Amino acid sequence: MTRGRALLAALLVTLATPATWPIALAAFLLRGGIVVVLLPVVVLPTTVGIGNSIGPSLMTVAFGAIPIEVIVVTASIGIGALVWLVAGGWLAAALEAEGARIVASDEDVAGPPPGPVPPPAGRVAARILIARLVASLPLGVVLALGSIRLVFVTYRELTTPLDVGTPIAVRVLVGAPEVVIAVIVAWTLAEIVGAVAARRIALTDAHVGAALVHAVAVLLREPLSSLARFWLPSLVLLLILVPSGLAAGIAWDAVGSVLSDDDPIRTLVTVVAFVGLWIAGLLLIGVVCAWRAAIWTVVEVAREGTFGGSADRRPGHWRLARSSATLWPGRPWGRSRRRGEP
């Protein structure tokens, strides 16, 4: 299947299966998208505020004493991150598997793959989570090594800044472009391998190792197609996130400004506008995320030929060929049964 055909087929299937929209949106939010969605309505602390908050504790640590507050906060953050990684990752994996099954069973893709009873959803979700984590190991290594470089750049910008008019986050990223490039490359590879492996597990009940080997082989065999399948819908998602976030941020500021007014009608209209923009943005994000996920499912189903099922696309399209295996009598149509034939 060509790149353009896969993108178009996945888009048509996504529009025809709205049940995948909330599933894809929930998986996106669980895997960190909630931070991007809430960013327009969250007031980020300034550099001075961060310094005033953690400065005393850092000074104490620098002199060799670790306050109990630092230990409690650090442990709480670590436990929360671990719970989010495991519980949220498992739930996102279960949603990803369900979305892949919905797309694969659509009559315009291949029809539901026949076979034994599907494996338990919990086991499939656990395998997908493990495959995703293994695929993200290189990204974790890059983040760990790159954080060291970012710490030095951040320290330099805080102590001897060259441009105080630019936000410190931008200055740090510009000061360490190699880290940014390495993270983007590692993230891209992790997403591609993880997505292909997840479909392999969800649709064929493959083991984690076999699914990862298959995903790496697909990436090596089809590098340009794999990059296109990942980056084209990702850029579309970015084009949705930026304007919707800006609109939600403007509407949120307007809500904050009218809450102190004595005009209830104006307040109601502003709040309704903010909620409407927020819901519209989430709807568009859900559709695009469902499209991103459907691309990998459509390509995987086309690659494997419905995993041993019928090649007929719609119920009742029985052909005089063994592709319609469920009703094949074992002999050419029109010939009478001979003695000994089933």
mmCIF file of C-alpha atoms in Angstrom:
data_model
loop_
_atom_site.group_PDB
_atom_site.id
_atom_site.type_symbol
_atom_site.label_atom_id
_atom_site.label_comp_id
_atom_site.label_asym_id
_atom_site.label_seq_id
_atom_site.Cartn_x
_atom_site.Cartn_y
_atom_site.Cartn_z
ATOM 1 C CA MET A 1 0.000 0.000 0.000
ATOM 2 C CA THR A 2 1.394 3.383 -1.025
ATOM 3 C CA ARG A 3 1.869 6.188 1.485
ATOM 4 C CA GLY A 4 -0.850 8.394 0.038
ATOM 5 C CA ARG A 5 -3.339 5.550 -0.240
ATOM 6 C CA ALA A 6 -2.734 4.500 3.364
ATOM 7 C CA LEU A 7 -3.263 8.052 4.641
ATOM 8 C CA LEU A 8 -6.456 8.484 2.648
ATOM 9 C CA ALA A 9 -7.854 5.060 3.541
ATOM 10 C CA ALA A 10 -7.162 5.674 7.226
ATOM 11 C CA LEU A 11 -8.853 9.087 7.047
ATOM 12 C CA LEU A 12 -11.979 7.629 5.447
ATOM 13 C CA VAL A 13 -12.145 4.840 8.011
ATOM 14 C CA THR A 14 -11.670 7.347 10.833
ATOM 15 C CA LEU A 15 -14.532 9.510 9.616
ATOM 16 C CA ALA A 16 -16.715 6.405 9.280
ATOM 17 C CA THR A 17 -15.942 5.152 12.813
ATOM 18 C CA PRO A 18 -16.571 8.003 15.267
ATOM 19 C CA ALA A 19 -16.305 5.507 18.123
ATOM 20 C CA THR A 20 -12.528 5.710 17.728
ATOM 21 C CA TRP A 21 -12.441 9.465 18.351
ATOM 22 C CA PRO A 22 -12.914 9.449 22.153
ATOM 23 C CA ILE A 23 -10.716 6.348 22.419
ATOM 24 C CA ALA A 24 -7.841 8.046 20.613
ATOM 25 C CA LEU A 25 -8.348 11.272 22.550
ATOM 26 C CA ALA A 26 -8.251 9.445 25.888
ATOM 27 C CA ALA A 27 -5.077 7.583 24.900
ATOM 28 C CA PHE A 28 -3.476 10.861 23.810
ATOM 29 C CA LEU A 29 -4.333 12.555 27.105
ATOM 30 C CA LEU A 30 -3.091 9.627 29.189
ATOM 31 C CA ARG A 31 0.249 9.603 27.370
ATOM 32 C CA GLY A 32 1.012 13.190 28.238
ATOM 33 C CA GLY A 33 -1.354 15.112 26.012
ATOM 34 C CA ILE A 34 -3.194 16.396 29.079
ATOM 35 C CA VAL A 35 -0.213 18.671 29.730
ATOM 36 C CA VAL A 36 -0.497 20.186 26.248
ATOM 37 C CA VAL A 37 -4.261 20.591 26.561
ATOM 38 C CA LEU A 38 -4.092 22.290 29.965
ATOM 39 C CA LEU A 39 -1.138 24.478 29.069
ATOM 40 C CA PRO A 40 -3.245 27.425 27.754
ATOM 41 C CA VAL A 41 -5.191 27.719 31.035
ATOM 42 C CA VAL A 42 -2.320 27.150 33.464
ATOM 43 C CA VAL A 43 -0.207 30.052 34.692
ATOM 44 C CA LEU A 44 3.430 28.953 34.513
ATOM 45 C CA PRO A 45 5.729 30.156 37.297
ATOM 46 C CA THR A 46 8.410 32.675 36.437
ATOM 47 C CA THR A 47 12.121 32.128 36.906
ATOM 48 C CA VAL A 48 12.109 34.434 39.924
ATOM 49 C CA GLY A 49 9.188 32.559 41.440
ATOM 50 C CA ILE A 50 10.897 29.213 40.966
ATOM 51 C CA GLY A 51 14.077 30.560 42.525
ATOM 52 C CA ASN A 52 12.206 31.922 45.535
ATOM 53 C CA SER A 53 10.393 28.616 46.008
ATOM 54 C CA ILE A 54 13.232 26.134 45.723
ATOM 55 C CA GLY A 55 16.220 28.405 46.369
ATOM 56 C CA PRO A 56 16.396 27.900 50.152
ATOM 57 C CA SER A 57 16.086 24.135 49.820
ATOM 58 C CA LEU A 58 18.807 24.013 47.169
ATOM 59 C CA MET A 59 21.108 26.057 49.349
ATOM 60 C CA THR A 60 20.569 23.636 52.210
ATOM 61 C CA VAL A 61 21.293 20.691 49.951
ATOM 62 C CA ALA A 62 24.412 22.408 48.663
ATOM 63 C CA PHE A 63 25.748 22.635 52.208
ATOM 64 C CA GLY A 64 25.314 18.887 52.720
ATOM 65 C CA ALA A 65 21.964 18.708 54.510
ATOM 66 C CA ILE A 66 18.824 17.322 52.879
ATOM 67 C CA PRO A 67 15.625 18.717 54.440
ATOM 68 C CA ILE A 68 12.760 16.322 55.051
ATOM 69 C CA GLU A 69 10.547 18.453 52.795
ATOM 70 C CA VAL A 70 12.854 17.795 49.842
ATOM 71 C CA ILE A 71 12.739 14.057 50.478
ATOM 72 C CA VAL A 72 8.944 14.017 50.768
ATOM 73 C CA VAL A 73 8.403 16.119 47.652
ATOM 74 C CA THR A 74 10.911 14.133 45.601
ATOM 75 C CA ALA A 75 9.429 10.799 46.705
ATOM 76 C CA SER A 76 5.903 12.019 45.982
ATOM 77 C CA ILE A 77 6.846 13.158 42.495
ATOM 78 C CA GLY A 78 8.612 9.863 41.814
ATOM 79 C CA ILE A 79 5.697 7.753 43.033
ATOM 80 C CA GLY A 80 3.202 9.850 41.108
ATOM 81 C CA ALA A 81 5.233 9.563 37.925
ATOM 82 C CA LEU A 82 5.541 5.786 38.363
ATOM 83 C CA VAL A 83 1.809 5.373 38.940
ATOM 84 C CA TRP A 84 1.033 7.512 35.908
ATOM 85 C CA LEU A 85 3.523 5.542 33.808
ATOM 86 C CA VAL A 86 2.161 2.126 34.780
ATOM 87 C CA ALA A 87 -1.553 2.704 35.350
ATOM 88 C CA GLY A 88 -1.986 5.402 32.719
ATOM 89 C CA GLY A 89 0.211 3.535 30.268
ATOM 90 C CA TRP A 90 -1.766 0.317 30.751
ATOM 91 C CA LEU A 91 -5.090 2.082 30.250
ATOM 92 C CA ALA A 92 -3.764 3.891 27.177
ATOM 93 C CA ALA A 93 -2.534 0.558 25.796
ATOM 94 C CA ALA A 94 -5.963 -0.997 26.332
ATOM 95 C CA LEU A 95 -7.589 1.923 24.507
ATOM 96 C CA GLU A 96 -5.056 1.648 21.690
ATOM 97 C CA ALA A 97 -5.804 -2.064 21.262
ATOM 98 C CA GLU A 98 -9.545 -1.443 21.213
ATOM 99 C CA GLY A 99 -9.186 1.300 18.632
ATOM 100 C CA ALA A 100 -7.035 -0.930 16.442
ATOM 101 C CA ARG A 101 -9.652 -3.700 16.602
ATOM 102 C CA ILE A 102 -12.438 -1.290 15.648
ATOM 103 C CA VAL A 103 -10.509 -0.055 12.611
ATOM 104 C CA ALA A 104 -9.406 -3.560 11.587
ATOM 105 C CA SER A 105 -12.982 -4.876 11.793
ATOM 106 C CA ASP A 106 -14.383 -2.090 9.623
ATOM 107 C CA GLU A 107 -15.800 -3.473 6.406
ATOM 108 C CA ASP A 108 -13.825 -0.983 4.309
ATOM 109 C CA VAL A 109 -10.525 -2.240 5.746
ATOM 110 C CA ALA A 110 -10.707 -6.016 5.754
ATOM 111 C CA GLY A 111 -13.594 -7.262 7.815
ATOM 112 C CA PRO A 112 -13.301 -8.853 11.246
ATOM 113 C CA PRO A 113 -10.498 -11.403 11.350
ATOM 114 C CA PRO A 114 -11.935 -14.833 12.107
ATOM 115 C CA GLY A 115 -10.340 -17.203 14.526
ATOM 116 C CA PRO A 116 -10.429 -18.292 18.156
ATOM 117 C CA VAL A 117 -11.706 -16.244 21.053
ATOM 118 C CA PRO A 118 -9.671 -13.018 21.376
ATOM 119 C CA PRO A 119 -7.146 -12.943 24.213
ATOM 120 C CA PRO A 120 -8.050 -11.098 27.415
ATOM 121 C CA ALA A 121 -7.870 -7.349 27.034
ATOM 122 C CA GLY A 122 -5.741 -7.016 30.154
ATOM 123 C CA ARG A 123 -3.060 -9.315 28.788
ATOM 124 C CA VAL A 124 -2.986 -7.529 25.448
ATOM 125 C CA ALA A 125 -2.751 -4.136 27.162
ATOM 126 C CA ALA A 126 0.113 -5.356 29.337
ATOM 127 C CA ARG A 127 2.019 -6.607 26.293
ATOM 128 C CA ILE A 128 1.468 -3.337 24.451
ATOM 129 C CA LEU A 129 2.645 -1.377 27.488
ATOM 130 C CA ILE A 130 5.810 -3.472 27.741
ATOM 131 C CA ALA A 131 6.460 -3.121 24.016
ATOM 132 C CA ARG A 132 5.983 0.648 24.223
ATOM 133 C CA LEU A 133 8.339 0.905 27.199
ATOM 134 C CA VAL A 134 11.012 -1.210 25.512
ATOM 135 C CA ALA A 135 10.706 0.858 22.332
ATOM 136 C CA SER A 136 11.122 4.007 24.432
ATOM 137 C CA LEU A 137 14.325 2.865 26.145
ATOM 138 C CA PRO A 138 16.565 4.706 23.636
ATOM 139 C CA LEU A 139 14.490 7.827 24.206
ATOM 140 C CA GLY A 140 14.999 7.465 27.958
ATOM 141 C CA VAL A 141 18.754 7.173 27.472
ATOM 142 C CA VAL A 142 18.792 10.281 25.267
ATOM 143 C CA LEU A 143 16.738 12.225 27.814
ATOM 144 C CA ALA A 144 19.016 11.152 30.661
ATOM 145 C CA LEU A 145 22.182 12.141 28.829
ATOM 146 C CA GLY A 146 20.673 15.270 27.343
ATOM 147 C CA SER A 147 19.427 16.485 30.726
ATOM 148 C CA ILE A 148 23.040 16.824 31.864
ATOM 149 C CA ARG A 149 23.758 19.178 28.981
ATOM 150 C CA LEU A 150 20.527 21.092 29.659
ATOM 151 C CA VAL A 151 21.463 21.559 33.312
ATOM 152 C CA PHE A 152 24.761 23.203 32.365
ATOM 153 C CA VAL A 153 23.076 25.443 29.785
ATOM 154 C CA THR A 154 20.355 26.397 32.282
ATOM 155 C CA TYR A 155 22.947 27.262 34.919
ATOM 156 C CA ARG A 156 24.806 29.431 32.430
ATOM 157 C CA GLU A 157 21.632 31.247 31.402
ATOM 158 C CA LEU A 158 20.644 31.855 35.017
ATOM 159 C CA THR A 159 24.026 33.149 36.121
ATOM 160 C CA THR A 160 25.306 34.989 33.029
ATOM 161 C CA PRO A 161 22.382 35.481 30.655
ATOM 162 C CA LEU A 162 23.098 37.020 27.270
ATOM 163 C CA ASP A 163 19.502 37.896 26.390
ATOM 164 C CA VAL A 164 17.174 38.517 29.317
ATOM 165 C CA GLY A 165 14.315 39.469 27.024
ATOM 166 C CA THR A 166 13.887 35.923 25.710
ATOM 167 C CA PRO A 167 12.180 33.294 27.911
ATOM 168 C CA ILE A 168 14.686 31.056 29.620
ATOM 169 C CA ALA A 169 13.148 27.898 28.143
ATOM 170 C CA VAL A 170 13.777 29.193 24.625
ATOM 171 C CA ARG A 171 17.324 30.238 25.514
ATOM 172 C CA VAL A 172 18.103 26.812 26.942
ATOM 173 C CA LEU A 173 16.769 24.982 23.881
ATOM 174 C CA VAL A 174 18.646 27.275 21.515
ATOM 175 C CA GLY A 175 21.799 26.782 23.539
ATOM 176 C CA ALA A 176 21.613 22.989 23.223
ATOM 177 C CA PRO A 177 20.262 22.235 19.722
ATOM 178 C CA GLU A 178 21.963 18.829 19.589
ATOM 179 C CA VAL A 179 19.858 17.671 22.539
ATOM 180 C CA VAL A 180 16.665 18.810 20.844
ATOM 181 C CA ILE A 181 17.550 16.987 17.616
ATOM 182 C CA ALA A 182 18.520 13.816 19.450
ATOM 183 C CA VAL A 183 15.275 13.808 21.450
ATOM 184 C CA ILE A 184 13.159 14.327 18.317
ATOM 185 C CA VAL A 185 14.918 11.485 16.478
ATOM 186 C CA ALA A 186 14.664 9.099 19.429
ATOM 187 C CA TRP A 187 11.010 10.009 20.009
ATOM 188 C CA THR A 188 10.173 9.426 16.346
ATOM 189 C CA LEU A 189 11.777 5.993 16.309
ATOM 190 C CA ALA A 190 10.123 5.033 19.594
ATOM 191 C CA GLU A 191 6.687 6.057 18.329
ATOM 192 C CA ILE A 192 7.047 4.201 15.031
ATOM 193 C CA VAL A 193 8.333 0.979 16.573
ATOM 194 C CA GLY A 194 5.820 1.149 19.397
ATOM 195 C CA ALA A 195 2.859 1.765 17.095
ATOM 196 C CA VAL A 196 3.686 -1.105 14.732
ATOM 197 C CA ALA A 197 4.398 -3.483 17.628
ATOM 198 C CA ALA A 198 1.143 -2.500 19.349
ATOM 199 C CA ARG A 199 -0.898 -3.349 16.230
ATOM 200 C CA ARG A 200 0.933 -6.630 15.872
ATOM 201 C CA ILE A 201 0.056 -7.556 19.440
ATOM 202 C CA ALA A 202 -3.546 -6.329 19.298
ATOM 203 C CA LEU A 203 -4.429 -7.969 15.982
ATOM 204 C CA THR A 204 -2.391 -11.199 16.051
ATOM 205 C CA ASP A 205 -1.805 -11.784 19.787
ATOM 206 C CA ALA A 206 1.939 -11.766 19.122
ATOM 207 C CA HIS A 207 4.427 -11.823 21.955
ATOM 208 C CA VAL A 208 6.359 -8.705 22.849
ATOM 209 C CA GLY A 209 9.675 -9.867 21.400
ATOM 210 C CA ALA A 210 8.193 -11.008 18.090
ATOM 211 C CA ALA A 211 6.177 -7.803 17.768
ATOM 212 C CA LEU A 212 9.222 -5.608 18.386
ATOM 213 C CA VAL A 213 11.344 -7.575 15.914
ATOM 214 C CA HIS A 214 8.594 -7.181 13.318
ATOM 215 C CA ALA A 215 8.309 -3.444 14.022
ATOM 216 C CA VAL A 216 12.050 -2.875 13.681
ATOM 217 C CA ALA A 217 12.061 -4.882 10.448
ATOM 218 C CA VAL A 218 9.244 -2.736 9.073
ATOM 219 C CA LEU A 219 11.126 0.437 9.993
ATOM 220 C CA LEU A 220 14.306 -0.783 8.321
ATOM 221 C CA ARG A 221 12.467 -2.032 5.249
ATOM 222 C CA GLU A 222 10.204 1.007 4.837
ATOM 223 C CA PRO A 223 12.024 3.960 6.432
ATOM 224 C CA LEU A 224 10.576 6.745 4.289
ATOM 225 C CA SER A 225 7.035 5.384 4.438
ATOM 226 C CA SER A 226 7.278 4.933 8.195
ATOM 227 C CA LEU A 227 8.506 8.498 8.670
ATOM 228 C CA ALA A 228 5.735 9.843 6.451
ATOM 229 C CA ARG A 229 3.068 7.863 8.320
ATOM 230 C CA PHE A 230 4.285 9.338 11.567
ATOM 231 C CA TRP A 231 5.180 12.919 10.722
ATOM 232 C CA LEU A 232 2.402 13.924 8.325
ATOM 233 C CA PRO A 233 -0.459 13.302 10.783
ATOM 234 C CA SER A 234 1.726 14.585 13.620
ATOM 235 C CA LEU A 235 2.169 17.899 11.807
ATOM 236 C CA VAL A 236 -1.586 18.055 11.249
ATOM 237 C CA LEU A 237 -2.074 17.445 14.968
ATOM 238 C CA LEU A 238 0.367 20.274 15.706
ATOM 239 C CA LEU A 239 -1.588 22.567 13.394
ATOM 240 C CA ILE A 240 -4.700 21.727 15.412
ATOM 241 C CA LEU A 241 -3.077 22.055 18.829
ATOM 242 C CA VAL A 242 -1.522 25.481 18.292
ATOM 243 C CA PRO A 243 -4.587 27.475 17.128
ATOM 244 C CA SER A 244 -6.967 25.640 19.450
ATOM 245 C CA GLY A 245 -4.627 26.283 22.367
ATOM 246 C CA LEU A 246 -4.303 29.948 21.487
ATOM 247 C CA ALA A 247 -8.066 30.297 21.153
ATOM 248 C CA ALA A 248 -8.655 28.532 24.469
ATOM 249 C CA GLY A 249 -6.049 30.727 26.153
ATOM 250 C CA ILE A 250 -7.650 33.932 24.847
ATOM 251 C CA ALA A 251 -11.095 32.723 25.892
ATOM 252 C CA TRP A 252 -9.774 31.769 29.328
ATOM 253 C CA ASP A 253 -8.288 35.237 29.812
ATOM 254 C CA ALA A 254 -11.622 36.718 28.790
ATOM 255 C CA VAL A 255 -13.394 34.549 31.372
ATOM 256 C CA GLY A 256 -11.033 35.778 34.057
ATOM 257 C CA SER A 257 -11.678 39.385 33.120
ATOM 258 C CA VAL A 258 -15.501 39.157 33.115
ATOM 259 C CA LEU A 259 -15.894 37.179 36.338
ATOM 260 C CA SER A 260 -15.545 40.394 38.308
ATOM 261 C CA ASP A 261 -18.199 42.180 36.233
ATOM 262 C CA ASP A 262 -21.776 42.626 37.359
ATOM 263 C CA ASP A 263 -23.146 41.686 33.939
ATOM 264 C CA PRO A 264 -24.344 38.061 34.191
ATOM 265 C CA ILE A 265 -25.244 37.812 30.511
ATOM 266 C CA ARG A 266 -21.766 38.821 29.407
ATOM 267 C CA THR A 267 -20.235 36.395 31.881
ATOM 268 C CA LEU A 268 -22.482 33.569 30.656
ATOM 269 C CA VAL A 269 -21.698 34.233 27.000
ATOM 270 C CA THR A 270 -17.962 34.347 27.688
ATOM 271 C CA VAL A 271 -18.021 31.111 29.679
ATOM 272 C CA VAL A 272 -20.122 29.356 27.020
ATOM 273 C CA ALA A 273 -17.710 30.556 24.329
ATOM 274 C CA PHE A 274 -14.744 29.229 26.285
ATOM 275 C CA VAL A 275 -16.401 25.844 26.843
ATOM 276 C CA GLY A 276 -17.415 25.655 23.181
ATOM 277 C CA LEU A 277 -13.888 26.409 21.989
ATOM 278 C CA TRP A 278 -12.493 23.897 24.457
ATOM 279 C CA ILE A 279 -14.863 21.124 23.335
ATOM 280 C CA ALA A 280 -14.295 21.921 19.650
ATOM 281 C CA GLY A 281 -10.546 21.731 20.168
ATOM 282 C CA LEU A 282 -10.838 18.383 21.960
ATOM 283 C CA LEU A 283 -13.054 17.058 19.159
ATOM 284 C CA LEU A 284 -10.548 18.012 16.486
ATOM 285 C CA ILE A 285 -7.700 16.557 18.530
ATOM 286 C CA GLY A 286 -9.639 13.310 18.936
ATOM 287 C CA VAL A 287 -10.309 13.016 15.210
ATOM 288 C CA VAL A 288 -6.692 13.659 14.257
ATOM 289 C CA CYS A 289 -5.390 11.272 16.918
ATOM 290 C CA ALA A 290 -7.798 8.600 15.681
ATOM 291 C CA TRP A 291 -6.507 9.180 12.151
ATOM 292 C CA ARG A 292 -2.890 8.881 13.334
ATOM 293 C CA ALA A 293 -3.685 5.571 15.010
ATOM 294 C CA ALA A 294 -5.759 4.245 12.113
ATOM 295 C CA ILE A 295 -2.897 4.739 9.656
ATOM 296 C CA TRP A 296 -0.762 2.107 11.370
ATOM 297 C CA THR A 297 -3.704 -0.296 11.665
ATOM 298 C CA VAL A 298 -4.702 0.023 8.006
ATOM 299 C CA VAL A 299 -1.129 -0.494 6.847
ATOM 300 C CA GLU A 300 -0.605 -3.485 9.122
ATOM 301 C CA VAL A 301 -3.857 -5.147 8.032
ATOM 302 C CA ALA A 302 -3.005 -4.554 4.377
ATOM 303 C CA ARG A 303 0.497 -5.923 4.922
ATOM 304 C CA GLU A 304 -0.721 -9.141 6.497
ATOM 305 C CA GLY A 305 -3.850 -9.628 4.390
ATOM 306 C CA THR A 306 -6.301 -9.604 7.326
ATOM 307 C CA PHE A 307 -4.080 -12.062 9.207
ATOM 308 C CA GLY A 308 -5.390 -15.159 7.561
ATOM 309 C CA GLY A 309 -9.025 -14.099 7.251
ATOM 310 C CA SER A 310 -11.205 -13.530 4.260
ATOM 311 C CA ALA A 311 -10.032 -11.034 1.683
ATOM 312 C CA ASP A 312 -13.644 -10.098 0.825
ATOM 313 C CA ARG A 313 -14.329 -6.586 1.983
ATOM 314 C CA ARG A 314 -18.073 -6.762 2.755
ATOM 315 C CA PRO A 315 -20.385 -9.445 4.169
ATOM 316 C CA GLY A 316 -21.972 -11.457 1.386
ATOM 317 C CA HIS A 317 -19.246 -10.807 -1.189
ATOM 318 C CA TRP A 318 -18.536 -14.498 -1.663
ATOM 319 C CA ARG A 319 -16.331 -15.351 -4.593
ATOM 320 C CA LEU A 320 -15.562 -18.558 -6.405
ATOM 321 C CA ALA A 321 -12.170 -18.571 -4.797
ATOM 322 C CA ARG A 322 -10.674 -19.781 -1.574
ATOM 323 C CA SER A 323 -10.447 -16.226 -0.224
ATOM 324 C CA SER A 324 -14.005 -16.762 1.102
ATOM 325 C CA ALA A 325 -12.776 -19.659 3.147
ATOM 326 C CA THR A 326 -15.621 -19.860 5.619
ATOM 327 C CA LEU A 327 -18.078 -21.235 3.023
ATOM 328 C CA TRP A 328 -15.646 -23.085 0.745
ATOM 329 C CA PRO A 329 -16.965 -26.644 0.243
ATOM 330 C CA GLY A 330 -13.583 -28.077 -0.738
ATOM 331 C CA ARG A 331 -14.368 -28.604 -4.419
ATOM 332 C CA PRO A 332 -15.174 -26.432 -7.479
ATOM 333 C CA TRP A 333 -18.660 -24.988 -7.539
ATOM 334 C CA GLY A 334 -21.080 -26.787 -9.836
ATOM 335 C CA ARG A 335 -19.435 -30.237 -9.566
ATOM 336 C CA SER A 336 -21.311 -32.944 -7.716
ATOM 337 C CA ARG A 337 -19.789 -34.563 -4.667
ATOM 338 C CA ARG A 338 -17.816 -37.712 -5.284
ATOM 339 C CA ARG A 339 -17.683 -40.679 -2.994
ATOM 340 C CA GLY A 340 -15.352 -40.054 -0.085
ATOM 341 C CA GLU A 341 -15.386 -36.258 -0.411
ATOM 342 C CA PRO A 342 -16.436 -34.245 2.617
#
